[in-house]
PDB file of C-alpha atoms in Angstrom:
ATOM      1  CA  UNK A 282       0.000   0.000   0.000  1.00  0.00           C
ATOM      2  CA  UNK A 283       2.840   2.392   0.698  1.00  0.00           C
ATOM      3  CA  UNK A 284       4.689   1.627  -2.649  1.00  0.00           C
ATOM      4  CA  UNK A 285       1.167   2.412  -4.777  1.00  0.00           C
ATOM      5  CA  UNK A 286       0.564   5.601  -2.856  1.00  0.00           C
ATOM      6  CA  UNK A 287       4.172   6.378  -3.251  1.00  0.00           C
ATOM      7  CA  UNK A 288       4.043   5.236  -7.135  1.00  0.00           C
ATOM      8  CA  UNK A 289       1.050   7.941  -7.491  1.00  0.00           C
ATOM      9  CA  UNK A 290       3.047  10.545  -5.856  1.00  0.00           C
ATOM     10  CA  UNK A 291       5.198  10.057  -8.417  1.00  0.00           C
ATOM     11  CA  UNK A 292       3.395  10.214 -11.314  1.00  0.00           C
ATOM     12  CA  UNK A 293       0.740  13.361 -10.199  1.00  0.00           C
ATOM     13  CA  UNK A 294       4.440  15.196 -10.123  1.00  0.00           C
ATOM     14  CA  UNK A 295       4.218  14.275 -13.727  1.00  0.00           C
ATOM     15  CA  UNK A 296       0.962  16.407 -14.536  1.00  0.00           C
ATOM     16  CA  UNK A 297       0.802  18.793 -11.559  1.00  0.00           C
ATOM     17  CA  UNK A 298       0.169  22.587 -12.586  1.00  0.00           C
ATOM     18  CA  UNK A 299       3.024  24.575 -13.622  1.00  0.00           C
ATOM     19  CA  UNK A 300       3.104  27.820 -13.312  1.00  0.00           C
ATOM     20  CA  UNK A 301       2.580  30.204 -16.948  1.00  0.00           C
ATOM     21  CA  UNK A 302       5.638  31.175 -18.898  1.00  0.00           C
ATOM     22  CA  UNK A 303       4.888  34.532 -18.622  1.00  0.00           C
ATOM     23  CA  UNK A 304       3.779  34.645 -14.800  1.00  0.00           C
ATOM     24  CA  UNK A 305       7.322  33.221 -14.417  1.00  0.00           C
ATOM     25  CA  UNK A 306       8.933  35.846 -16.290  1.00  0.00           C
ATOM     26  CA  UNK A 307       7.748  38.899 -14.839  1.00  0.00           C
ATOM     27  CA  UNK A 308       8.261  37.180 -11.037  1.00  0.00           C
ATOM     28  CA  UNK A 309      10.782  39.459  -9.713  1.00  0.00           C
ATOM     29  CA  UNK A 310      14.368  37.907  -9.557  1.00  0.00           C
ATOM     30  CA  UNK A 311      15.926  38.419  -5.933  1.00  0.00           C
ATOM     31  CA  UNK A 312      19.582  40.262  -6.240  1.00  0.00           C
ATOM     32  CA  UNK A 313      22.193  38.207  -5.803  1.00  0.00           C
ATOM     33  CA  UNK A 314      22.632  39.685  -2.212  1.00  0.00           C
ATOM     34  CA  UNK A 315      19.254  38.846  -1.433  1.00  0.00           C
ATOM     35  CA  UNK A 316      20.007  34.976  -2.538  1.00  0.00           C
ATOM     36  CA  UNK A 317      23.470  35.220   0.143  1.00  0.00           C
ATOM     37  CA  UNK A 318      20.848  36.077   2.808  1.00  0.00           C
ATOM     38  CA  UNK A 319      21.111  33.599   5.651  1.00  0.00           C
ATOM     39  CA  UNK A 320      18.537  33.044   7.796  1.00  0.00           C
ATOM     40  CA  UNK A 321      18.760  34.773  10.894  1.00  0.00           C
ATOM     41  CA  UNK A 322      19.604  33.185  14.689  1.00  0.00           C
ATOM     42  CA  UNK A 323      16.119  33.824  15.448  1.00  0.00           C
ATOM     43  CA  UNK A 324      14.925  31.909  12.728  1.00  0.00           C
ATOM     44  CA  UNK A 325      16.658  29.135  13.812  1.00  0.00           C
ATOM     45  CA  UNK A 326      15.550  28.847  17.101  1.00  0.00           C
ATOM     46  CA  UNK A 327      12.481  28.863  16.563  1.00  0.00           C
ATOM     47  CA  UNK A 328      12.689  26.019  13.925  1.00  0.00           C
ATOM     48  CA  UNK A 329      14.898  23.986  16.395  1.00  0.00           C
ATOM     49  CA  UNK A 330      12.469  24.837  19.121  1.00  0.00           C
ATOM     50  CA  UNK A 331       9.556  23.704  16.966  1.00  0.00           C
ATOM     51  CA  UNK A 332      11.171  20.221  15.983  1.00  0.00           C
ATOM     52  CA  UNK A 333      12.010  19.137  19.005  1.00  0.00           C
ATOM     53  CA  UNK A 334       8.391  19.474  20.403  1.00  0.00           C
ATOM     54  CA  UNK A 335       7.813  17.737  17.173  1.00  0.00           C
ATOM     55  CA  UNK A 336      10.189  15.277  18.027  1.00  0.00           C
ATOM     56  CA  UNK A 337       8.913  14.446  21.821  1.00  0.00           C
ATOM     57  CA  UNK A 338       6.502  12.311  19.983  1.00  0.00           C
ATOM     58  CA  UNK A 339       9.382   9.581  18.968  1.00  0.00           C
ATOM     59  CA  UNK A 340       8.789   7.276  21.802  1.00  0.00           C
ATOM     60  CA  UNK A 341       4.598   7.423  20.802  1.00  0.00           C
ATOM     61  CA  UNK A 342       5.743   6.869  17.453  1.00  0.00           C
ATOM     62  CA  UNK A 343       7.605   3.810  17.957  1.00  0.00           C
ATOM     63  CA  UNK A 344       6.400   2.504  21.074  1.00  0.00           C
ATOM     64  CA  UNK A 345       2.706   3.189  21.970  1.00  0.00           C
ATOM     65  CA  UNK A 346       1.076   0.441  19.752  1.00  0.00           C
ATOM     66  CA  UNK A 347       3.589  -2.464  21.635  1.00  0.00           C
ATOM     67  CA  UNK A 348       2.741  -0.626  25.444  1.00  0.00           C
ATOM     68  CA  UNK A 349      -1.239  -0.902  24.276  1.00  0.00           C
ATOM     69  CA  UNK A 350      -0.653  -4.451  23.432  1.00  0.00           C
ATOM     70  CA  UNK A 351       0.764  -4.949  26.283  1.00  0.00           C
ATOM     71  CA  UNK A 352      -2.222  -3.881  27.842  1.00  0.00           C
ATOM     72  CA  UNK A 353      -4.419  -6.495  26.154  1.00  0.00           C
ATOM     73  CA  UNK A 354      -6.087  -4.211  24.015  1.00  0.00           C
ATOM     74  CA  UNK A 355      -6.876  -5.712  20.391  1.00  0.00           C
ATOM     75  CA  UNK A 356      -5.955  -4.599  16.870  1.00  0.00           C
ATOM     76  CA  UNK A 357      -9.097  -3.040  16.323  1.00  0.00           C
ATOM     77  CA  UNK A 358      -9.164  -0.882  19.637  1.00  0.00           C
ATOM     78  CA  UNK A 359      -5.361   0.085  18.625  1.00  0.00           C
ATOM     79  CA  UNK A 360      -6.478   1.334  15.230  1.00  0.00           C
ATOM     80  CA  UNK A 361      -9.521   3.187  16.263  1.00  0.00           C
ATOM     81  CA  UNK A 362      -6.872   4.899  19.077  1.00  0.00           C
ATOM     82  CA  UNK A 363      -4.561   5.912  16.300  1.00  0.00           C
ATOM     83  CA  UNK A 364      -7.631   7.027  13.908  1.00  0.00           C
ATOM     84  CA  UNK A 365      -8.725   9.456  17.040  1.00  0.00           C
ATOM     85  CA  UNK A 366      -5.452  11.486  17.053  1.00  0.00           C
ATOM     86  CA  UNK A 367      -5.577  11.720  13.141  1.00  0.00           C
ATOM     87  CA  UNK A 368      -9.195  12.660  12.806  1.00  0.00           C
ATOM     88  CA  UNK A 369      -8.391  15.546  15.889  1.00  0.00           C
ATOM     89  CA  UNK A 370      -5.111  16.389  13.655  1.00  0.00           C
ATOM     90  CA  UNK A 371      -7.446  16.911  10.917  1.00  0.00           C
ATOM     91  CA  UNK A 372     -10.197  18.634  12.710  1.00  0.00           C
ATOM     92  CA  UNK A 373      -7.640  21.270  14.248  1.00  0.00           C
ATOM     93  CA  UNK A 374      -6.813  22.332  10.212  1.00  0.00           C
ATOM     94  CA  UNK A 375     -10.368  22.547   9.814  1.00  0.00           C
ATOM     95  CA  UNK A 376     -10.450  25.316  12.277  1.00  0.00           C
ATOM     96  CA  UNK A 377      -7.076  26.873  11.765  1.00  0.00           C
ATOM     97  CA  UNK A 378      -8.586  30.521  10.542  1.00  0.00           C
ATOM     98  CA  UNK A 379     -10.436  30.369  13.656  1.00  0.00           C
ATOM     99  CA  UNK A 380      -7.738  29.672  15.658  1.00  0.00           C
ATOM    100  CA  UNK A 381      -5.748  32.263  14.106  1.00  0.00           C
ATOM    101  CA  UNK A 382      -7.763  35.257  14.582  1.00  0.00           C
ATOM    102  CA  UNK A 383      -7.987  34.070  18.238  1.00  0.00           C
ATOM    103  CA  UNK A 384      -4.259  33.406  18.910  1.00  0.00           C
ATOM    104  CA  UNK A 385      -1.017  34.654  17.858  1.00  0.00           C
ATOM    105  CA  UNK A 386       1.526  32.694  15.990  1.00  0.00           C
ATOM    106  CA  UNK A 387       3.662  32.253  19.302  1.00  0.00           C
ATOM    107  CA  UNK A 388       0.188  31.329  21.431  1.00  0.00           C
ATOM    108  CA  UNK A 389      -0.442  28.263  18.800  1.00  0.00           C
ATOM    109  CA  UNK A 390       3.197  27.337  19.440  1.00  0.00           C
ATOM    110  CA  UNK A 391       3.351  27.614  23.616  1.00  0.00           C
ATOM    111  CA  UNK A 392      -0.444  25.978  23.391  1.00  0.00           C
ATOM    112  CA  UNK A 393       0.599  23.098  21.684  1.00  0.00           C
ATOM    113  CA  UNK A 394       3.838  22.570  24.010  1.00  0.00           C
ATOM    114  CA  UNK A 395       2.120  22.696  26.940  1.00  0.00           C
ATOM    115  CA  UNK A 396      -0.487  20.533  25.457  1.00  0.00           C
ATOM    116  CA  UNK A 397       2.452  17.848  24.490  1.00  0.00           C
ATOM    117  CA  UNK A 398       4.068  18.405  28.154  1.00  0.00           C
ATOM    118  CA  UNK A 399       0.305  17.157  29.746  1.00  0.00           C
ATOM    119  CA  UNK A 400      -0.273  14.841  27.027  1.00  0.00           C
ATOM    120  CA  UNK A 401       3.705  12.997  27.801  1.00  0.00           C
ATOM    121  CA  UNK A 402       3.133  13.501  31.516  1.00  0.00           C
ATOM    122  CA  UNK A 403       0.040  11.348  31.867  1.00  0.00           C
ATOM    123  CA  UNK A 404       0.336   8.984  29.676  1.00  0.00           C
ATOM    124  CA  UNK A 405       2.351   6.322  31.998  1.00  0.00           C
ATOM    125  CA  UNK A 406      -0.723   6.557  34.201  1.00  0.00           C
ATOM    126  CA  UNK A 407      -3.553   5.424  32.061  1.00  0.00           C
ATOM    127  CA  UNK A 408      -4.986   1.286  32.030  1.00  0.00           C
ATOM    128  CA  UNK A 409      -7.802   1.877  30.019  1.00  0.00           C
ATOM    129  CA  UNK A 410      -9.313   2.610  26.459  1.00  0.00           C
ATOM    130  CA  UNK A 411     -11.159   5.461  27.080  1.00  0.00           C
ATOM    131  CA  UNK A 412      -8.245   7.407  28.804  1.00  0.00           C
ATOM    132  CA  UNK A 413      -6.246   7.001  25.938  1.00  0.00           C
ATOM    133  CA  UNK A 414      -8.538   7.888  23.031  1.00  0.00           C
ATOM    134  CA  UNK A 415      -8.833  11.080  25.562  1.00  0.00           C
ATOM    135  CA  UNK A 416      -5.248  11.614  24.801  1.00  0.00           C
ATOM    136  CA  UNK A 417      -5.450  10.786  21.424  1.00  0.00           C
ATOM    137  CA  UNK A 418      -7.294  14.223  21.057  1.00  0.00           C
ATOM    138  CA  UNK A 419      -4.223  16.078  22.454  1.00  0.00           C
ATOM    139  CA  UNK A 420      -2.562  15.318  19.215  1.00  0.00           C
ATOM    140  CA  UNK A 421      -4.557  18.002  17.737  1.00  0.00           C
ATOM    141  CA  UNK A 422      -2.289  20.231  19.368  1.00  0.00           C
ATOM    142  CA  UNK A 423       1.227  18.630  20.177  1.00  0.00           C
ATOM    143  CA  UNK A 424       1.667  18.105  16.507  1.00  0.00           C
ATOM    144  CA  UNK A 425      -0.705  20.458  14.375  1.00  0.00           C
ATOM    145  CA  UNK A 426      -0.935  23.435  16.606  1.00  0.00           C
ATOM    146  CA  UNK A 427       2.833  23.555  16.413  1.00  0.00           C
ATOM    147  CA  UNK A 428       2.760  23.107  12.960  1.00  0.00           C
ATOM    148  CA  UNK A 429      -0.048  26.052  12.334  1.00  0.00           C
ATOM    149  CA  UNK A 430       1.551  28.142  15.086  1.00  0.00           C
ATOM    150  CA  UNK A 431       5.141  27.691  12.622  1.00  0.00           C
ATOM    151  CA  UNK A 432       3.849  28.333   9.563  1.00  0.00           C
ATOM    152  CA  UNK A 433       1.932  31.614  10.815  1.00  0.00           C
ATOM    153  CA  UNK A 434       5.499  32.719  12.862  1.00  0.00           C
ATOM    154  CA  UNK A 435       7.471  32.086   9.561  1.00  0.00           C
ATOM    155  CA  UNK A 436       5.254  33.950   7.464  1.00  0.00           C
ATOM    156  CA  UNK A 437       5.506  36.972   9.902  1.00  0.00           C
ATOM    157  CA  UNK A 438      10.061  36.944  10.689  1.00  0.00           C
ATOM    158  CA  UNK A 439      10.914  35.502   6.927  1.00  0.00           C
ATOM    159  CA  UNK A 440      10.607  37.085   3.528  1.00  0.00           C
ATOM    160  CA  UNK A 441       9.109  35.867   0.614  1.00  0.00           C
ATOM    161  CA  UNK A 442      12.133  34.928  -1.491  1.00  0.00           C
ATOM    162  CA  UNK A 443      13.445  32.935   1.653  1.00  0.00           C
ATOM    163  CA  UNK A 444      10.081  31.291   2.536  1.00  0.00           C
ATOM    164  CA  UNK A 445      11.396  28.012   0.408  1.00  0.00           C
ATOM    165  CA  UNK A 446      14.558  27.753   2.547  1.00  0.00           C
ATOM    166  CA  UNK A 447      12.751  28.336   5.763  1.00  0.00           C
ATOM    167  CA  UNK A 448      10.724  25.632   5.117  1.00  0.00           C
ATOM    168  CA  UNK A 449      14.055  23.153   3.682  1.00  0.00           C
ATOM    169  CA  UNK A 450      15.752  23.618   7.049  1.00  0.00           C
ATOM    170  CA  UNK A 451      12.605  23.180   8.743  1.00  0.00           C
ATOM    171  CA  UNK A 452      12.255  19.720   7.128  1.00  0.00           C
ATOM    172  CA  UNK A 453      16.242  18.991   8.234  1.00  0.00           C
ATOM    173  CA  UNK A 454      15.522  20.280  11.798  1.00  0.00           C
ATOM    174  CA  UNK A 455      12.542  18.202  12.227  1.00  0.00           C
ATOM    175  CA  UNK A 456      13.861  15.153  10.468  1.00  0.00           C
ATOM    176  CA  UNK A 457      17.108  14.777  12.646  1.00  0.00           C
ATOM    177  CA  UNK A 458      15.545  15.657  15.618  1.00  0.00           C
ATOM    178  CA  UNK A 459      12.722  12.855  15.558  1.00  0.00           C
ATOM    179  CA  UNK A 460      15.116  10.344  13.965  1.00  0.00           C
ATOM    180  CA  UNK A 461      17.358  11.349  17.340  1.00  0.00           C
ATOM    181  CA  UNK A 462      14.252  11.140  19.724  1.00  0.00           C
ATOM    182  CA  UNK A 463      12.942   8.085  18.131  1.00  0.00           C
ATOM    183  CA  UNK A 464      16.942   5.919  18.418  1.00  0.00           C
ATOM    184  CA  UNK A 465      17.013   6.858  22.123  1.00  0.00           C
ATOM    185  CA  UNK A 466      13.414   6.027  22.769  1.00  0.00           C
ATOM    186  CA  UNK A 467      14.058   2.631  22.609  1.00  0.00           C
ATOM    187  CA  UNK A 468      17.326   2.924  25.154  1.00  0.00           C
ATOM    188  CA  UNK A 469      15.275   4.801  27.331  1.00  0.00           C
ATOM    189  CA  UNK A 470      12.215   2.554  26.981  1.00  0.00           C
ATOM    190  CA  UNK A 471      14.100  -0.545  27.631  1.00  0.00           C
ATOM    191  CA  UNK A 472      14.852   0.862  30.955  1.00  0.00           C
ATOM    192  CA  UNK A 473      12.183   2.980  31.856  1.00  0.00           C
ATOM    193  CA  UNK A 474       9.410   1.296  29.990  1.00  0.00           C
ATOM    194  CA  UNK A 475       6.418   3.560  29.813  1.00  0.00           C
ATOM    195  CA  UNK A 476       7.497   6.270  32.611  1.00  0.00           C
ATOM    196  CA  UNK A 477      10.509   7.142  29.623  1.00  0.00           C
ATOM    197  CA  UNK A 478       7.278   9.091  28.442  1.00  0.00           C
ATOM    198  CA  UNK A 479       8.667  11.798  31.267  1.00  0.00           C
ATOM    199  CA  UNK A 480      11.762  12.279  29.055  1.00  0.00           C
ATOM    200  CA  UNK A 481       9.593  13.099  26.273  1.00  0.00           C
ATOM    201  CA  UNK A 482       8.176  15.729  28.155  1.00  0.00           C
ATOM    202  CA  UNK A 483      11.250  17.240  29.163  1.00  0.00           C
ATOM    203  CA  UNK A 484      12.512  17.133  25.241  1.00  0.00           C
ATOM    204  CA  UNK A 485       8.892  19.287  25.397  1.00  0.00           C
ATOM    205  CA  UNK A 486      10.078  21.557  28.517  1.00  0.00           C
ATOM    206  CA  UNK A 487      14.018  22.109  25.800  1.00  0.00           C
ATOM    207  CA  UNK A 488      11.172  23.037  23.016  1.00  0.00           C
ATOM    208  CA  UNK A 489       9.651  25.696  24.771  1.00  0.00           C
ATOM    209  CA  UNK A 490      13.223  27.103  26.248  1.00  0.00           C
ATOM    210  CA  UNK A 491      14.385  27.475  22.734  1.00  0.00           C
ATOM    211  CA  UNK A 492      11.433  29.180  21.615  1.00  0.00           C
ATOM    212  CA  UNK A 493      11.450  31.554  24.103  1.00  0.00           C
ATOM    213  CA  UNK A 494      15.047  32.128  23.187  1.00  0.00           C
ATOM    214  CA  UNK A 495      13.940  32.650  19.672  1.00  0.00           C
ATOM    215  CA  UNK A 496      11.491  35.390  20.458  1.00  0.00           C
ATOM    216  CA  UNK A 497      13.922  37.057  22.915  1.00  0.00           C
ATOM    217  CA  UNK A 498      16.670  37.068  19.980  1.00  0.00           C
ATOM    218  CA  UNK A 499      14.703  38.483  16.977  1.00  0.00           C
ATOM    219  CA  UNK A 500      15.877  41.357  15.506  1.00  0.00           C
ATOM    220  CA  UNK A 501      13.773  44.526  14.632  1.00  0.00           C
ATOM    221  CA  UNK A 502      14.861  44.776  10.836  1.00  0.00           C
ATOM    222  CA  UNK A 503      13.326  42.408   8.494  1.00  0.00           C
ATOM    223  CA  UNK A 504      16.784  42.897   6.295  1.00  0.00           C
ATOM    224  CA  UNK A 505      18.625  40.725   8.901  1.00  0.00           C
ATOM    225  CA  UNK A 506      16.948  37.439   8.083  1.00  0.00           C
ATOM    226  CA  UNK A 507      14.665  37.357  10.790  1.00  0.00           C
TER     227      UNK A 507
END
């Protein structure tokens, strides 16, 4: 299933809109000193802070399904668990506008930390379905919240022409970060079992430092990369 959905990937590529000749051509080009432009410190740290509250959800990742089994609960009751914290995911995009003309960039960020901090600190404690699937709905915010609350922060400290780049270090950051989170999981798993879910939420805890460091360290010009 995840070769044919990869296979179509690859072939809408094929036929996906391009943009007109002529739309392209009168696109201003950025200056060569625009293109040297690095991204600012600021930037950084908040795209550093963002992926590793991205990445405090390694050990759920790779070890939530065998703890549930563990607990005796079936396939089915598994799959409807995971299906609750994609279907919250999804419902939290539904409502994004919303949510932005309610809370800042930064407040969709430090929401969906402190949501992933609660969500990492309780869940060594729970024994039954319905605690979990309660859970499950926190995903709404430890992952897309923190997504939104990016996207809406990069929009506001990068530029236009650097808005690609942003986004390719973004993908970097996060990438490393949760392939990190997710190798030492299973050290810390196989000696903490399910209270290594505390570690997770101090990964959390580093998230929100960094952020806070990221806001305290943007500059006031826009022509500094941040």
């Amino acid at each position: 299933m995840l070769v044919a959905v990869l296979l179509t990937s690859f072939a809408v590529a094929f036929i996906a809109p391009r943009l007109d000749q002529t739309i392209s051509r009168r696109t201003v080009e950025p200056s060569p000193r625009t293109l040297r432009r690095p991204l600012g410190a600021s930037v950084h740290l908040l795209l550093i802070g963002a992926s590793l509250i991205q990445s405090s959800h390694g050990m759920f990742y790779g070890f939530s399904t065998i703890q549930w089994q563990g607990m005796g609960f079936s396939n089915a009751v598994i799959s409807a668990l995971w299906c609750i914290g994609v279907i919250a995911e999804i419902g939290i995009f539904f409502i994004s506008g919303g949510l932005a003309r309610r809370l800042t960039p930064l407040g969709l960020l430090r929401l969906g930390c402190l949501m992933a901090i609660l969500r990492w600190v309780f869940f060594p404690f729970g024994s039954d379905v319905w605690y979990y699937g309660i859970l499950q709905i926190f995903h709404a915010f430890s992952f897309a919240c923190v997504h939104l609350g990016l996207q809406y922060r990069l929009s506001e400290m990068v530029a236009e022409d650097q808005q690609a780049s942003a986004q390719g270090v973004y993908v970097a950051y996060n990438g490393a970060f949760l392939a990190i989170s997710t190798l030492l999981a299973g050290i810390i798993y196989r000696q903490l079992e399910i209270y290594g879910y505390f570690v997770m939420a101090i990964l959390a805890v580093i998230g929100l430092v960094v952020l806070a460091l990221a806001t305290r360290s943007q500059p006031q010009s826009s022509g500094s990369g941040g």
